[in-house]
Amino acid sequence: MKKKKISITNKNLDRFSKFLTREIKKPALSDQIPSEAHIFHGAYNDANLTQANLEMATNIMLGMTLGYVKEAPLIMIFEHQPNQEMVINLSSESRKKSTQEYIHSIHIKNQLEFKNKINELVAA
């Protein structure tokens, strides 16, 4: 597991370095990336990297929803063809709302379970 994390980290650093080098030479995508964004990489030919970064983005979105991660855009730089990248916003308002609604439903469910448990103990 640790080797997998190191491999993903190395791939991310390598891709980010190449992205920055290209953007410095000939800006193409950097103006589409909001300030302070969390940046993830994905590629048509590397499903493991893409999936690992989507999982990381999901965890960060959850952290933002729960309030322990500072609110910031989640952006994926996705290589959809060889040497052709696009910017994908992973933190749309609908995704944020969906995450908030899910957290709220867990909150309500737990409240009901706690209330039922207390009522059982009181009735006993």
CSV table of C-alpha atoms in Angstrom, one decimal:
chain,number,residue,atom,x,y,z
A,1,MET,CA,0.0,0.0,0.0
A,2,LYS,CA,2.8,2.4,0.9
A,3,LYS,CA,4.6,1.7,-2.4
A,4,LYS,CA,1.3,2.5,-4.3
A,5,LYS,CA,1.1,5.9,-2.5
A,6,ILE,CA,4.7,6.7,-3.3
A,7,SER,CA,4.1,5.7,-6.9
A,8,ILE,CA,1.0,7.9,-7.2
A,9,THR,CA,2.8,10.8,-5.5
A,10,ASN,CA,5.8,10.4,-7.9
A,11,LYS,CA,3.4,10.3,-10.9
A,12,ASN,CA,1.6,13.4,-9.6
A,13,LEU,CA,4.8,15.3,-9.1
A,14,ASP,CA,6.1,14.3,-12.5
A,15,ARG,CA,2.9,15.4,-14.2
A,16,PHE,CA,2.7,18.6,-12.3
A,17,SER,CA,6.3,19.5,-13.1
A,18,LYS,CA,5.7,18.8,-16.8
A,19,PHE,CA,2.5,20.8,-16.7
A,20,LEU,CA,4.2,23.8,-15.1
A,21,THR,CA,7.1,23.7,-17.6
A,22,ARG,CA,4.7,23.7,-20.6
A,23,GLU,CA,2.6,26.5,-19.1
A,24,ILE,CA,5.6,28.7,-18.5
A,25,LYS,CA,6.7,28.2,-22.1
A,26,LYS,CA,3.3,28.5,-23.6
A,27,PRO,CA,0.3,29.2,-21.4
A,28,ALA,CA,-2.8,27.3,-22.4
A,29,LEU,CA,-4.7,26.1,-19.4
A,30,SER,CA,-3.4,28.0,-16.4
A,31,ASP,CA,-6.0,30.8,-16.8
A,32,GLN,CA,-8.7,28.2,-16.3
A,33,ILE,CA,-7.4,27.2,-12.9
A,34,PRO,CA,-8.8,29.3,-10.0
A,35,SER,CA,-6.5,30.7,-7.4
A,36,GLU,CA,-5.8,28.4,-4.4
A,37,ALA,CA,-7.3,25.4,-6.2
A,38,HIS,CA,-6.5,21.8,-5.3
A,39,ILE,CA,-5.1,20.4,-8.5
A,40,PHE,CA,-5.3,16.7,-9.4
A,41,HIS,CA,-4.1,14.9,-12.5
A,42,GLY,CA,-5.8,12.3,-14.6
A,43,ALA,CA,-5.0,10.5,-17.9
A,44,TYR,CA,-6.7,8.4,-20.4
A,45,ASN,CA,-3.9,5.9,-20.2
A,46,ASP,CA,-3.4,5.7,-16.4
A,47,ALA,CA,-6.6,4.6,-14.7
A,48,ASN,CA,-4.8,4.0,-11.4
A,49,LEU,CA,-3.6,7.6,-11.2
A,50,THR,CA,-6.9,9.0,-12.2
A,51,GLN,CA,-8.8,6.9,-9.7
A,52,ALA,CA,-6.4,7.6,-6.9
A,53,ASN,CA,-6.7,11.3,-7.5
A,54,LEU,CA,-10.5,11.2,-7.7
A,55,GLU,CA,-10.5,9.4,-4.4
A,56,MET,CA,-8.3,12.1,-2.9
A,57,ALA,CA,-10.5,14.9,-4.4
A,58,THR,CA,-13.6,13.2,-2.8
A,59,ASN,CA,-11.9,13.1,0.6
A,60,ILE,CA,-11.0,16.8,0.3
A,61,MET,CA,-14.5,17.7,-0.7
A,62,LEU,CA,-15.8,15.8,2.3
A,63,GLY,CA,-13.3,17.7,4.5
A,64,MET,CA,-14.5,21.0,3.1
A,65,THR,CA,-18.1,20.0,3.7
A,66,LEU,CA,-17.3,19.0,7.3
A,67,GLY,CA,-15.3,22.2,7.8
A,68,TYR,CA,-11.8,20.8,8.6
A,69,VAL,CA,-10.4,21.6,5.1
A,70,LYS,CA,-10.4,25.2,3.8
A,71,GLU,CA,-12.9,25.8,1.0
A,72,ALA,CA,-11.2,25.8,-2.4
A,73,PRO,CA,-11.9,24.7,-6.0
A,74,LEU,CA,-11.1,21.1,-6.9
A,75,ILE,CA,-9.6,21.0,-10.4
A,76,MET,CA,-8.4,18.0,-12.5
A,77,ILE,CA,-6.0,18.4,-15.3
A,78,PHE,CA,-7.0,15.5,-17.5
A,79,GLU,CA,-5.0,14.3,-20.4
A,80,HIS,CA,-7.8,13.0,-22.7
A,81,GLN,CA,-5.4,12.3,-25.7
A,82,PRO,CA,-1.6,12.2,-25.9
A,83,ASN,CA,-0.3,15.6,-25.0
A,84,GLN,CA,-3.8,17.1,-24.9
A,85,GLU,CA,-5.1,18.2,-21.6
A,86,MET,CA,-8.3,19.8,-20.4
A,87,VAL,CA,-9.3,21.4,-17.1
A,88,ILE,CA,-12.3,19.8,-15.3
A,89,ASN,CA,-14.0,21.4,-12.3
A,90,LEU,CA,-14.7,18.7,-9.8
A,91,SER,CA,-16.3,21.0,-7.2
A,92,SER,CA,-19.4,22.1,-8.9
A,93,GLU,CA,-22.2,23.5,-6.7
A,94,SER,CA,-24.4,20.5,-7.4
A,95,ARG,CA,-21.6,18.2,-6.2
A,96,LYS,CA,-21.2,20.3,-3.1
A,97,LYS,CA,-24.9,20.3,-2.4
A,98,SER,CA,-25.1,16.5,-2.9
A,99,THR,CA,-22.3,16.0,-0.4
A,100,GLN,CA,-24.0,18.3,2.1
A,101,GLU,CA,-27.3,16.5,1.7
A,102,TYR,CA,-25.6,13.1,2.3
A,103,ILE,CA,-23.9,14.4,5.5
A,104,HIS,CA,-27.2,15.8,6.6
A,105,SER,CA,-29.0,12.5,6.1
A,106,ILE,CA,-26.4,10.7,8.2
A,107,HIS,CA,-26.9,13.3,10.9
A,108,ILE,CA,-30.7,12.9,10.9
A,109,LYS,CA,-30.4,9.1,10.9
A,110,ASN,CA,-28.0,9.2,13.9
A,111,GLN,CA,-30.3,11.5,15.8
A,112,LEU,CA,-33.2,9.1,15.4
A,113,GLU,CA,-31.1,6.1,16.4
A,114,PHE,CA,-29.9,8.0,19.5
A,115,LYS,CA,-33.4,9.1,20.4
A,116,ASN,CA,-34.7,5.5,20.0
A,117,LYS,CA,-31.9,4.1,22.2
A,118,ILE,CA,-32.6,6.6,24.9
A,119,ASN,CA,-36.3,5.9,24.8
A,120,GLU,CA,-35.6,2.1,25.1
A,121,LEU,CA,-33.4,2.8,28.1
A,122,VAL,CA,-36.0,5.0,29.7
A,123,ALA,CA,-38.8,2.5,29.1
A,124,ALA,CA,-36.8,-0.4,30.6
